[in-house]
Short mmCIF file of C-alpha atoms in Angstrom, two decimals:
data_model
loop_
_atom_site.label_atom_id
_atom_site.label_comp_id
_atom_site.label_asym_id
_atom_site.label_seq_id
_atom_site.Cartn_x
_atom_site.Cartn_y
_atom_site.Cartn_z
CA MET A 1 3.38 12.56 19.15
CA PRO A 2 3.20 11.78 15.40
CA GLN A 3 0.21 9.75 14.25
CA TYR A 4 0.20 7.25 11.41
CA TRP A 5 -2.60 5.18 9.90
CA ARG A 6 -2.01 1.79 8.33
CA THR A 7 -4.09 -0.67 6.40
CA THR A 8 -3.75 -3.73 4.21
CA LEU A 9 -5.50 -3.98 0.86
CA LEU A 10 -6.05 -7.03 -1.30
CA SER A 11 -5.01 -6.66 -4.93
CA PRO A 12 -4.62 -8.91 -7.97
CA ILE A 13 -0.91 -9.18 -7.12
CA GLY A 14 -1.31 -9.89 -3.42
CA GLN A 15 -1.60 -7.95 -0.19
CA LEU A 16 -0.46 -4.33 -0.23
CA HIS A 17 0.44 -2.57 3.00
CA LEU A 18 -0.15 1.17 3.22
CA LEU A 19 0.97 3.75 5.75
CA ALA A 20 0.00 7.42 5.83
CA ASN A 21 0.20 10.39 8.09
CA GLN A 22 -2.53 13.01 8.18
CA ASN A 23 -1.26 14.67 4.99
CA SER A 24 0.30 12.09 2.69
CA LEU A 25 0.90 8.49 1.71
CA LEU A 26 4.26 7.38 3.11
CA MET A 27 4.40 3.70 2.18
CA LEU A 28 2.85 1.23 -0.22
CA ALA A 29 4.66 -2.07 0.23
CA PHE A 30 4.54 -5.77 -0.37
CA GLU A 31 4.77 -8.21 2.54
CA GLN A 32 8.40 -9.03 1.65
CA ASN A 33 9.71 -5.53 2.38
CA LEU A 34 7.16 -4.33 4.94
CA GLU A 35 9.22 -4.49 8.14
CA PRO A 36 12.37 -2.75 6.80
CA LEU A 37 10.23 0.05 5.35
CA LEU A 38 8.28 0.52 8.58
CA ALA A 39 11.56 0.69 10.50
CA ARG A 40 12.82 3.42 8.15
CA ILE A 41 9.63 5.49 8.21
CA LEU A 42 8.10 5.27 11.68
CA GLN A 43 9.46 7.62 14.30
CA PRO A 44 10.16 6.42 17.84
CA GLY A 45 7.19 6.98 20.14
CA CYS A 46 4.72 7.44 17.31
CA GLN A 47 1.12 6.30 17.44
CA THR A 48 0.03 3.84 14.73
CA ILE A 49 -3.67 3.41 14.12
CA ASP A 50 -5.03 0.42 12.18
CA GLY A 51 -7.65 1.82 9.85
CA LEU A 52 -8.29 4.35 7.13
CA ASN A 53 -7.84 8.09 7.18
CA ASN A 54 -8.69 10.35 4.22
CA VAL A 55 -5.34 9.69 2.51
CA LEU A 56 -5.73 5.91 2.77
CA ARG A 57 -9.36 6.08 1.59
CA ALA A 58 -8.21 7.97 -1.51
CA ALA A 59 -5.39 5.46 -2.03
CA ASP A 60 -7.87 2.58 -1.79
CA VAL A 61 -10.11 4.14 -4.45
CA GLN A 62 -7.25 5.04 -6.78
CA LEU A 63 -5.62 1.61 -6.49
CA ASP A 64 -8.96 -0.06 -7.28
CA GLU A 65 -9.25 2.17 -10.36
CA TYR A 66 -5.65 1.40 -11.37
CA PHE A 67 -6.12 -2.37 -11.10
CA ALA A 68 -9.38 -2.08 -13.08
CA GLY A 69 -7.44 -0.32 -15.86
CA GLU A 70 -9.33 2.94 -15.30
CA ARG A 71 -6.48 5.01 -13.81
CA LYS A 72 -3.17 5.80 -15.51
CA HIS A 73 -1.82 8.40 -13.06
CA PHE A 74 -2.11 8.67 -9.30
CA THR A 75 -3.04 12.01 -7.75
CA LEU A 76 -2.34 11.08 -4.15
CA PRO A 77 -0.33 13.33 -1.86
CA ILE A 78 2.92 11.44 -1.28
CA SER A 79 5.98 11.95 0.87
CA MET A 80 9.20 10.04 0.26
CA ARG A 81 11.96 10.06 2.86
CA GLY A 82 15.37 9.28 1.49
CA THR A 83 18.72 10.77 0.59
CA ASP A 84 18.88 13.48 -2.05
CA PHE A 85 20.00 10.86 -4.59
CA GLN A 86 17.21 8.44 -3.65
CA ASN A 87 14.60 11.19 -3.91
CA ALA A 88 15.96 12.17 -7.34
CA VAL A 89 15.76 8.52 -8.47
CA TRP A 90 12.23 8.10 -7.12
CA ASN A 91 11.06 11.36 -8.69
CA SER A 92 12.47 10.25 -12.06
CA LEU A 93 10.27 7.14 -11.85
CA LEU A 94 7.24 9.43 -12.00
CA LYS A 95 8.34 10.49 -15.51
CA ILE A 96 8.03 6.99 -16.97
CA PRO A 97 4.80 6.91 -18.98
CA TYR A 98 2.12 4.35 -18.18
CA GLY A 99 2.48 1.25 -20.32
CA THR A 100 6.16 1.83 -21.11
CA THR A 101 9.47 0.80 -19.59
CA TRP A 102 12.89 2.35 -19.11
CA SER A 103 16.13 0.53 -18.48
CA TYR A 104 18.21 1.30 -15.41
CA SER A 105 20.65 2.87 -17.87
CA ASP A 106 17.87 5.11 -19.27
CA GLN A 107 17.02 6.19 -15.76
CA ALA A 108 20.68 6.93 -14.92
CA HIS A 109 20.95 9.05 -18.08
CA GLU A 110 17.72 10.90 -17.17
CA LEU A 111 19.42 11.77 -13.87
CA LYS A 112 22.55 12.89 -15.76
CA ARG A 113 24.48 10.20 -13.86
CA PRO A 114 25.20 7.66 -16.65
CA ASN A 115 27.71 5.72 -14.55
CA ALA A 116 25.34 5.33 -11.59
CA ILE A 117 23.34 2.42 -13.02
CA ARG A 118 23.85 0.16 -9.98
CA ALA A 119 23.14 3.00 -7.55
CA VAL A 120 19.93 3.73 -9.45
CA GLY A 121 18.92 0.07 -9.15
CA THR A 122 19.67 0.09 -5.42
CA ALA A 123 17.62 3.26 -4.89
CA ASN A 124 14.72 1.79 -6.89
CA GLY A 125 14.84 -1.23 -4.58
CA LEU A 126 14.32 1.10 -1.61
CA ASN A 127 11.30 2.86 -3.16
CA PRO A 128 8.74 3.16 -0.33
CA LEU A 129 5.76 3.65 -2.66
CA CYS A 130 5.56 0.77 -5.11
CA ILE A 131 3.03 1.10 -7.94
CA VAL A 132 2.29 4.78 -7.16
CA VAL A 133 5.97 5.56 -7.80
CA PRO A 134 6.30 3.03 -10.62
CA CYS A 135 9.62 1.24 -10.13
CA HIS A 136 8.01 -1.78 -11.82
CA ARG A 137 8.48 0.09 -15.12
CA VAL A 138 12.27 -0.22 -14.91
CA VAL A 139 13.90 -3.26 -16.50
CA ALA A 140 17.42 -4.39 -17.30
CA LYS A 141 18.91 -3.07 -20.55
CA SER A 142 18.56 -6.61 -21.95
CA GLY A 143 14.83 -6.48 -21.17
CA ASP A 144 15.18 -8.88 -18.23
CA LEU A 145 12.63 -8.24 -15.48
CA SER A 146 15.01 -8.27 -12.56
CA GLY A 147 14.68 -6.74 -9.14
CA TYR A 148 11.18 -5.95 -7.95
CA ALA A 149 10.13 -5.92 -4.29
CA GLY A 150 6.88 -7.69 -5.12
CA GLY A 151 8.67 -10.39 -7.09
CA LYS A 152 8.90 -11.16 -10.78
CA THR A 153 5.32 -12.45 -11.05
CA ALA A 154 3.89 -9.16 -9.74
CA LYS A 155 6.16 -7.12 -12.02
CA VAL A 156 5.13 -9.15 -15.08
CA TRP A 157 1.43 -8.79 -14.13
CA LEU A 158 1.71 -4.99 -13.71
CA LEU A 159 3.60 -4.49 -16.97
CA LYS A 160 1.21 -6.71 -18.96
CA MET A 161 -1.84 -4.99 -17.47
CA GLU A 162 -0.46 -1.52 -18.29
CA LYS A 163 0.58 -2.50 -21.82
CA SER A 164 -2.80 -4.07 -22.57
CA GLN A 165 -4.63 -0.97 -21.32
CA SER A 166 -2.37 1.28 -23.41
CA PHE A 167 -2.96 -0.89 -26.50
CA GLU A 168 -6.74 -0.77 -25.99
CA ARG A 169 -6.64 3.02 -25.62
CA ILE A 170 -4.58 3.43 -28.81
CA SER A 171 -6.95 1.10 -30.69
CA LYS A 172 -9.96 3.16 -29.58
CA ILE A 173 -8.27 6.42 -30.63
CA ASN A 174 -7.38 4.95 -34.04
CA SER A 175 -10.99 3.80 -34.50
CA LEU A 176 -12.27 7.29 -33.75
CA LEU A 177 -9.73 8.93 -36.06
CA ASN A 178 -10.34 6.53 -38.94
CA GLY A 179 -14.11 6.44 -38.58
CA PRO A 180 -16.29 3.44 -39.35
CA LYS A 181 -15.19 1.15 -42.16
CA LEU A 182 -17.63 0.97 -45.04
#
């Protein structure tokens, strides 16, 4: 019988629900899309344990570091269950650099499917691992912040936090390169 561990973490953008098996993180979700994701991921007859296993402990630490602006990339073992197209879309999200955004059109071109903009948006909406697989970094071509499972407020918060951290890092690098001003 498959075993899963689940927990809820508090974050600056609200409660985050996590689900893992013994080997990998399977879900990181907001309250709004929790039940549909659980229905897609959990197998009939499985055992679900409320609490932390090693994967969820690592996720807790890395998410704390991310929200503190100390982590730019996650190194968690993840497993995403979707169609081949969905998996390709989700994997392309991992290529979007911290502190930057792509449009849905950019993402469709990255996938060499330039006419699949709506399908890309739909697949992003089904992403089971928000934040870790950064669908919040995808915006409309116009720059509009549409379509995020955690809502527009959470998306704005994440993008602002990442941009401010990137700006601070660039400023520090420039200071080091230019040396002290006399």
